[in-house]
Amino acid sequence: MKNSEKPLVVGLAGFGTVGGGLVRLLDENADLIRRRCGRAIVLKKVLVRNATKARSAQLPAGTELTTDYRALTDDPEIDVLVELIGGIDNARTIIDRALDQGKHIVTANKALLAEEGLALFQKADRKKRILRYEASVAGAIPIVETLKESLTGNRIESLMGILNGTSNYILSEMTSNGMDFDVALKQAQQLGYAEADPTLDIDGHDAAHKLILLIRLAYGVHYPYTALSVRGIRGLSGMDIRLAREFGYRIKLIGQVREVRNAEGNEGEDAIRLEAGVFPALVYHKFLLARVGGVYNAVRVDANASGPLFFHGRGAGDLPTAGAVLGDLLAVARDERPNNTGFVNKELPKASIVPPEEWRSCYYVRVMVQDTPGVLRDLSGCMAAEGISMAQVIQKSDEGNGVPLVFMTHETTARAMSDALQRTMDAGLLKEPAVYFRVLGGA
């Protein structure tokens, strides 16, 4: 039997929401799968924690449940291991052993690939195995394949996106319905959009894991996860949501990377450094990113040949994510050659990183002050001492704990902004620490 006619045999690790969705799509799309790749995809074994637990998804006849991961990794008939258990340690153990046993890998595990992916990609290359991971970033949005294949003729100048649906849902409810942060978070949990422990989502770590993978794909460099600047939306005030709207902006949790050329004007790869991080930002309301609501994700890519491209879709869920997993399985079924990082050099060089304190941006700043003569003058003086000029200023009525004074700055560095706000604290001008966010776009 030709390899193109032999069924692709799959072992599935994890039978939760996405695993159940994959089983459903393998059944519903069986005819389409054969038409697309010329062979069937057969699920042989599924790894679960509890084989006696009742499950909503119906397994195909002949599929075996097991609680021993070696039943998948060591089965010579299984061609591909699909890892959907999440986490790092157990998933790494399973993938490592599967690679040792000569199996291809399909995974949705952004945390593992962001924190320890470099070693896994190198091992897959040594073993000449495929490691695919479209479902690890932005659910149904085909951004991994786009960066790895479709845009390889482009130099990526910048990439920014809304990469976490939970945080975007919370911010959307705060913006559209005037909810406080805690109320919006509780609603997201009740609807199943947020975990009981929402730390990874609201503190920005989930988006950060995804951004690390996108940096690797876009630039062919290793950007250590521990070097990434990460700031989430925990406790964000509804006051800032409202005030941002007055300036014509929406607050979004953004993951961003962009090229920064060295001041000397040198040419070549050495002249480029990367500025990357996850942070809440004011996005101008006419930007498409500002209009992305609910649990949706979106990614904007700016490249030197294509110009700006915008991708939008469901960032999570059983079928959207399972569809991405199935797309990876079809690529393996077509006997495609390994192209795991999108770059020939598997020993990816370490990224040249712009330190966060050197980032340049315009800023939104809100301070709570006493309603006394000269306070704006004194604040302006603290800003001017660090070379910061104000573009717009709004003073609101007394909130009981002080008067909100809000201003937008011209472009400055993060270090200058931090030093200027420290001056205002040292001068006794503020009733509480200042709130400030980067600003993306403008009128």
Coordinates of C-alpha atoms in Angstrom, one line a residue:
M1 CA 0.0 0.0 0.0
K2 CA 1.4 3.4 -0.9
N3 CA 2.0 5.7 2.1
S4 CA -0.5 8.2 0.6
E5 CA -3.2 5.6 0.7
K6 CA -2.3 4.2 4.1
P7 CA -4.4 5.7 6.9
L8 CA -2.7 8.2 9.2
V9 CA -2.9 6.7 12.7
V10 CA -3.3 9.1 15.6
G11 CA -2.8 8.9 19.3
L12 CA -4.6 11.6 21.2
A13 CA -3.4 12.8 24.6
G14 CA -6.2 14.7 26.3
F15 CA -9.9 14.3 25.8
G16 CA -11.3 17.6 27.1
T17 CA -13.1 20.3 25.2
V18 CA -10.7 20.5 22.3
G19 CA -10.1 16.8 22.2
G20 CA -13.8 16.2 22.0
G21 CA -14.1 18.7 19.2
L22 CA -11.4 17.0 17.3
V23 CA -13.1 13.6 17.6
R24 CA -16.3 15.2 16.3
L25 CA -14.5 16.8 13.3
L26 CA -12.7 13.6 12.4
D27 CA -16.1 12.0 12.0
E28 CA -18.1 14.8 10.4
N29 CA -15.3 15.7 7.9
A30 CA -14.1 12.2 7.1
D31 CA -15.0 12.5 3.4
L32 CA -13.5 15.9 3.1
I33 CA -10.3 14.7 4.8
R34 CA -9.9 11.9 2.2
R35 CA -10.5 14.4 -0.6
R36 CA -8.0 16.8 0.8
C37 CA -5.1 14.5 1.5
G38 CA -5.9 11.2 -0.2
R39 CA -6.0 9.1 2.9
A40 CA -8.1 8.6 6.0
I41 CA -7.1 9.8 9.5
V42 CA -7.8 7.1 12.1
L43 CA -7.9 7.7 15.9
K44 CA -6.5 4.6 17.6
K45 CA -5.9 5.5 21.2
V46 CA -6.9 8.3 23.6
L47 CA -5.0 9.1 26.8
V48 CA -7.2 10.2 29.7
R49 CA -6.8 10.6 33.5
N50 CA -9.9 8.5 34.3
A51 CA -11.0 5.9 31.8
T52 CA -14.4 5.3 33.5
K53 CA -15.5 8.9 33.4
A54 CA -18.7 9.6 31.4
R55 CA -18.0 11.8 28.4
S56 CA -20.2 13.7 26.0
A57 CA -18.0 13.0 22.9
Q58 CA -18.5 9.6 21.3
L59 CA -15.3 7.8 20.4
P60 CA -15.2 5.9 17.1
A61 CA -15.6 2.1 17.2
G62 CA -12.3 0.4 18.0
T63 CA -10.7 3.5 19.6
E64 CA -9.1 2.6 23.0
L65 CA -9.0 4.7 26.1
T66 CA -5.8 4.4 28.2
T67 CA -4.3 6.1 31.3
D68 CA -0.7 5.1 30.3
Y69 CA 0.9 7.6 28.0
R70 CA 3.4 5.0 26.8
A71 CA 0.5 3.1 25.2
L72 CA 0.5 6.0 22.7
T73 CA 4.2 6.9 22.5
D74 CA 5.4 3.3 22.2
D75 CA 2.7 2.0 19.8
P76 CA 4.5 1.4 16.5
E77 CA 1.3 1.8 14.5
I78 CA 0.7 5.4 15.7
D79 CA 2.1 7.9 13.3
V80 CA 1.2 11.2 15.1
L81 CA 0.8 12.1 18.7
V82 CA -1.7 15.0 19.3
E83 CA -1.0 16.6 22.6
L84 CA -4.0 18.5 24.2
I85 CA -3.4 18.0 27.9
G86 CA -1.8 21.4 28.5
G87 CA 0.7 22.3 31.2
I88 CA 4.4 21.9 30.8
D89 CA 6.0 19.0 32.7
N90 CA 3.7 16.1 31.7
A91 CA 3.2 17.4 28.2
R92 CA 7.0 17.7 27.7
T93 CA 7.5 14.1 28.9
I94 CA 5.0 12.7 26.5
I95 CA 6.2 14.8 23.5
D96 CA 9.9 13.9 24.3
R97 CA 9.2 10.2 24.3
A98 CA 7.0 10.4 21.2
L99 CA 9.8 12.1 19.3
D100 CA 12.2 9.4 20.5
Q101 CA 9.8 6.8 19.2
G102 CA 9.8 8.5 15.8
K103 CA 6.3 10.1 15.9
H104 CA 5.2 13.4 14.5
I105 CA 3.7 15.9 16.9
V106 CA 0.7 18.2 16.7
T107 CA 0.1 20.3 19.8
A108 CA -1.9 23.3 21.0
N109 CA 0.4 23.9 24.0
K110 CA 1.5 27.5 23.8
A111 CA 3.0 27.5 27.4
L112 CA 5.3 24.6 26.7
L113 CA 6.4 25.9 23.3
A114 CA 7.0 29.4 24.6
E115 CA 9.0 28.4 27.6
E116 CA 10.8 25.2 26.4
G117 CA 10.0 25.1 22.7
L118 CA 13.5 25.8 21.5
A119 CA 14.8 22.4 22.7
L120 CA 11.7 20.6 21.3
F121 CA 12.1 22.2 17.9
Q122 CA 15.8 21.2 17.9
K123 CA 14.9 17.6 18.9
A124 CA 12.2 17.4 16.2
D125 CA 14.8 18.6 13.6
R126 CA 17.3 16.0 14.7
K127 CA 14.7 13.3 14.5
K128 CA 13.4 14.7 11.2
R129 CA 9.9 14.8 12.6
I130 CA 7.1 17.3 12.0
L131 CA 6.0 19.5 15.0
R132 CA 3.0 21.5 14.2
Y133 CA 1.1 24.0 16.5
E134 CA -1.4 26.1 14.6
A135 CA -3.9 25.7 17.5
S136 CA -1.5 27.1 20.0
V137 CA -2.1 30.8 18.9
A138 CA -5.4 32.5 18.4
G139 CA -7.6 29.4 17.9
A140 CA -9.1 29.4 14.5
I141 CA -7.0 32.2 13.1
P142 CA -4.4 30.7 10.7
I143 CA -1.6 33.0 11.9
V144 CA 1.1 30.3 12.5
E145 CA 0.9 29.0 8.9
T146 CA 0.6 32.5 7.5
L147 CA 3.9 33.5 9.1
K148 CA 5.6 30.2 8.4
E149 CA 4.5 29.9 4.7
S150 CA 2.5 32.7 3.1
L151 CA 4.5 35.6 4.3
T152 CA 8.0 34.1 3.9
G153 CA 8.7 36.5 1.1
N154 CA 8.1 39.5 3.4
R155 CA 10.2 41.1 6.1
I156 CA 7.9 41.5 9.1
E157 CA 8.2 45.0 10.5
S158 CA 5.7 44.8 13.3
L159 CA 3.0 42.5 14.7
M160 CA 0.4 43.4 17.2
G161 CA -2.7 41.6 18.4
I162 CA -5.4 40.8 20.9
L163 CA -4.3 37.3 21.8
N164 CA -6.4 36.5 24.9
G165 CA -10.2 36.2 24.6
T166 CA -10.9 36.3 28.3
S167 CA -9.2 39.6 28.9
N168 CA -10.9 41.0 25.7
Y169 CA -14.3 39.9 26.9
I170 CA -13.8 41.7 30.3
L171 CA -12.6 44.9 28.6
S172 CA -15.5 44.8 26.1
E173 CA -18.0 44.5 28.9
M174 CA -16.4 47.3 30.9
T175 CA -16.4 49.5 27.7
S176 CA -19.9 48.6 26.3
N177 CA -21.9 48.0 29.5
G178 CA -20.0 50.1 32.1
M179 CA -19.2 47.0 34.3
D180 CA -16.5 47.2 37.0
F181 CA -13.6 44.8 36.5
D182 CA -14.6 42.3 39.2
V183 CA -18.2 42.1 37.9
A184 CA -17.0 41.5 34.3
L185 CA -14.6 38.9 35.5
K186 CA -17.2 37.0 37.5
Q187 CA -19.5 37.1 34.4
A188 CA -16.8 35.7 32.2
Q189 CA -16.3 32.9 34.7
Q190 CA -20.0 32.1 34.8
L191 CA -20.1 31.9 31.0
G192 CA -17.1 29.6 30.9
Y193 CA -14.8 32.2 29.3
A194 CA -12.5 32.5 32.3
E195 CA -11.1 29.8 34.6
A196 CA -11.8 29.7 38.3
D197 CA -8.2 30.9 38.6
P198 CA -7.9 33.5 35.9
T199 CA -4.3 34.4 36.6
L200 CA -2.8 33.3 33.2
D201 CA -5.4 35.4 31.3
I202 CA -5.8 38.6 33.3
D203 CA -2.2 39.0 34.2
G204 CA -1.1 38.7 30.6
H205 CA 0.8 35.4 30.7
D206 CA -1.4 33.5 28.2
A207 CA -1.0 36.3 25.6
A208 CA 2.7 36.4 26.4
H209 CA 3.1 32.7 25.6
K210 CA 1.5 33.2 22.2
L211 CA 3.5 36.3 21.5
I212 CA 6.8 34.4 22.0
L213 CA 5.7 31.9 19.4
L214 CA 4.8 34.6 16.9
I215 CA 8.2 36.3 17.4
R216 CA 9.9 33.1 16.7
L217 CA 7.9 32.6 13.5
A218 CA 8.2 36.2 12.3
Y219 CA 11.9 36.8 13.0
G220 CA 13.6 33.4 13.3
V221 CA 15.1 34.3 16.7
H222 CA 14.8 32.9 20.2
Y223 CA 13.2 35.6 22.4
P224 CA 13.4 34.1 26.0
Y225 CA 10.0 34.1 27.7
T226 CA 11.6 35.4 30.9
A227 CA 12.9 38.5 29.0
L228 CA 9.5 39.5 27.8
S229 CA 7.8 42.5 29.5
V230 CA 4.3 41.4 30.7
R231 CA 1.6 43.6 32.2
G232 CA -2.0 42.4 32.5
I233 CA -5.4 44.1 33.2
R234 CA -6.0 42.9 36.8
G235 CA -8.0 45.6 38.7
L236 CA -8.2 48.0 35.8
S237 CA -10.4 50.9 36.7
G238 CA -13.7 51.7 34.9
M239 CA -12.7 55.3 35.3
D240 CA -9.9 54.8 32.8
I241 CA -12.2 53.0 30.4
R242 CA -14.5 56.0 30.4
L243 CA -11.8 58.6 30.2
A244 CA -10.1 56.8 27.3
R245 CA -13.4 57.0 25.4
E246 CA -13.4 60.7 25.9
F247 CA -10.1 60.9 24.1
G248 CA -11.4 58.6 21.3
Y249 CA -9.7 55.4 22.4
R250 CA -10.5 51.9 23.7
I251 CA -8.4 50.0 26.2
K252 CA -7.2 46.6 24.9
L253 CA -4.7 44.1 26.2
I254 CA -2.1 44.1 23.4
G255 CA 0.7 41.7 22.5
Q256 CA 3.2 43.6 20.3
V257 CA 6.6 43.1 18.6
R258 CA 8.2 45.6 16.3
E259 CA 11.6 46.2 14.7
V260 CA 13.7 49.1 16.0
R261 CA 16.6 50.2 14.0
N262 CA 19.8 51.3 15.8
A263 CA 20.4 55.0 15.9
E264 CA 23.7 54.7 14.1
G265 CA 21.8 53.7 10.9
N266 CA 23.7 50.5 10.3
E267 CA 22.4 48.1 7.7
G268 CA 21.8 44.3 8.0
E269 CA 20.5 42.1 10.7
D270 CA 22.7 43.6 13.4
A271 CA 21.1 46.9 12.9
I272 CA 17.7 45.6 14.1
R273 CA 16.5 45.1 17.7
L274 CA 13.1 43.9 18.8
E275 CA 10.8 45.7 21.1
A276 CA 8.2 43.2 22.5
G277 CA 5.8 43.0 25.3
V278 CA 2.2 42.4 26.5
F279 CA 0.5 45.4 28.0
P280 CA -2.9 47.3 28.2
A281 CA -2.9 50.1 25.8
L282 CA -5.2 52.8 24.4
V283 CA -6.1 51.9 20.8
Y284 CA -7.6 54.6 18.6
H285 CA -11.2 53.9 18.0
K286 CA -10.9 53.9 14.2
F287 CA -8.3 51.1 14.3
L288 CA -9.8 47.6 13.6
L289 CA -8.1 46.3 16.8
A290 CA -10.2 48.7 18.8
R291 CA -13.4 47.2 17.4
V292 CA -12.6 43.6 18.3
G293 CA -15.1 42.6 20.9
G294 CA -16.0 39.7 23.2
V295 CA -13.9 36.6 23.2
Y296 CA -12.5 37.2 19.7
N297 CA -8.8 37.4 18.9
A298 CA -7.2 39.5 16.2
V299 CA -3.7 40.0 14.8
R300 CA -2.3 42.8 12.6
V301 CA 0.9 42.2 10.7
D302 CA 2.8 44.9 8.9
A303 CA 5.3 43.6 6.3
N304 CA 7.6 45.4 3.8
A305 CA 6.0 43.7 0.8
S306 CA 2.4 43.0 1.7
G307 CA 1.8 46.1 3.8
P308 CA -0.7 45.8 6.7
L309 CA -2.8 42.6 7.0
F310 CA -5.5 41.9 9.6
F311 CA -6.7 38.6 10.9
H312 CA -9.8 38.2 13.1
G313 CA -11.7 35.2 14.5
R314 CA -12.5 33.0 17.4
G315 CA -9.5 32.6 19.6
A316 CA -10.7 29.6 21.6
G317 CA -13.5 27.0 21.9
D318 CA -13.9 23.3 21.0
L319 CA -14.5 23.4 17.2
P320 CA -12.4 26.5 16.3
T321 CA -9.4 25.1 18.0
A322 CA -10.0 21.5 16.9
G323 CA -10.3 22.8 13.3
A324 CA -6.8 24.2 13.6
V325 CA -5.5 20.9 15.1
L326 CA -7.2 18.9 12.2
G327 CA -5.5 21.2 9.7
D328 CA -2.1 20.3 11.1
L329 CA -3.0 16.6 10.9
L330 CA -3.9 17.0 7.3
A331 CA -0.5 18.6 6.6
V332 CA 1.2 15.5 8.2
A333 CA -1.1 13.2 6.3
R334 CA 0.1 14.8 3.0
D335 CA 3.7 13.8 3.9
E336 CA 4.8 17.4 4.0
R337 CA 8.5 17.8 4.9
P338 CA 9.2 19.3 8.4
N339 CA 9.1 23.1 8.5
N340 CA 8.6 23.6 12.2
T341 CA 10.0 27.1 12.7
G342 CA 9.7 28.5 9.2
F343 CA 13.5 28.9 9.1
V344 CA 16.2 26.6 7.7
N345 CA 18.6 27.4 10.6
K346 CA 17.2 25.4 13.5
E347 CA 19.8 26.8 16.0
L348 CA 17.9 30.1 16.3
P349 CA 20.0 33.0 17.4
K350 CA 19.0 34.9 20.5
A351 CA 17.0 38.1 19.8
S352 CA 18.6 41.5 20.2
I353 CA 16.2 43.0 22.6
V354 CA 15.2 46.7 23.3
P355 CA 15.0 47.0 27.1
P356 CA 11.5 48.1 28.2
E357 CA 12.8 51.3 29.7
E358 CA 13.9 52.4 26.2
W359 CA 10.5 51.9 24.5
R360 CA 9.2 55.0 22.9
S361 CA 5.5 55.8 22.9
C362 CA 2.8 58.4 23.5
Y363 CA 1.2 57.9 26.9
Y364 CA -2.2 58.3 28.6
V365 CA -1.7 59.4 32.2
R366 CA -4.3 59.8 35.0
V367 CA -3.4 61.3 38.3
M368 CA -5.5 62.0 41.4
V369 CA -4.6 65.4 42.8
Q370 CA -5.9 68.1 45.3
D371 CA -8.0 70.8 43.6
T372 CA -5.6 73.5 44.4
P373 CA -4.1 76.4 42.4
G374 CA -0.9 75.6 40.6
V375 CA -1.2 71.8 40.6
L376 CA -1.3 71.6 36.8
R377 CA 1.7 73.9 36.6
D378 CA 3.7 71.8 39.0
L379 CA 2.8 68.6 37.2
S380 CA 3.8 70.1 33.9
G381 CA 7.1 71.1 35.5
C382 CA 7.8 67.5 36.6
M383 CA 7.1 66.3 33.1
A384 CA 9.2 69.0 31.5
A385 CA 12.1 68.1 33.7
E386 CA 12.2 64.7 32.0
G387 CA 11.7 66.2 28.5
I388 CA 8.0 65.2 28.3
S389 CA 5.4 67.5 26.7
M390 CA 1.6 67.2 27.1
A391 CA -0.6 67.0 24.0
Q392 CA -4.0 67.1 25.7
V393 CA -5.3 67.7 29.2
I394 CA -8.7 67.0 30.8
Q395 CA -9.6 67.9 34.4
K396 CA -12.7 66.2 35.8
S397 CA -14.8 67.0 38.9
D398 CA -13.8 65.8 42.3
E399 CA -14.3 62.0 42.8
G400 CA -14.2 62.2 46.6
N401 CA -10.6 60.9 46.8
G402 CA -9.3 63.7 44.7
V403 CA -9.6 65.4 41.3
P404 CA -8.8 63.2 38.2
L405 CA -6.4 65.0 36.0
V406 CA -5.8 63.2 32.7
F407 CA -3.3 64.0 30.0
M408 CA -1.9 62.6 26.8
T409 CA 1.8 63.0 26.1
H410 CA 3.8 63.4 23.0
E411 CA 6.2 60.5 22.3
T412 CA 8.7 59.8 25.1
T413 CA 10.6 56.8 26.6
A414 CA 9.2 54.5 29.3
R415 CA 12.2 55.5 31.5
A416 CA 11.4 59.2 31.2
M417 CA 7.7 58.6 32.0
S418 CA 8.6 56.5 35.0
D419 CA 11.1 59.1 36.3
A420 CA 8.6 62.0 35.7
L421 CA 5.8 60.3 37.7
Q422 CA 8.3 59.5 40.5
R423 CA 9.0 63.3 40.6
T424 CA 5.3 64.0 41.0
M425 CA 5.1 61.5 43.9
D426 CA 8.2 62.9 45.6
A427 CA 6.8 66.4 45.3
G428 CA 3.6 65.3 47.1
L429 CA 1.4 66.2 44.2
L430 CA -0.5 62.9 44.0
K431 CA -3.1 61.3 46.3
E432 CA -2.4 57.8 44.9
P433 CA 0.0 56.3 42.4
A434 CA -0.5 57.4 38.8
V435 CA -2.1 55.2 36.2
Y436 CA -0.6 55.3 32.8
F437 CA -0.8 53.3 29.5
R438 CA 0.8 53.3 26.1
V439 CA -1.2 54.8 23.2
L440 CA -1.4 53.1 19.8
G441 CA -2.5 55.3 16.9
G442 CA -4.3 58.6 17.0
A443 CA -6.3 61.1 15.2

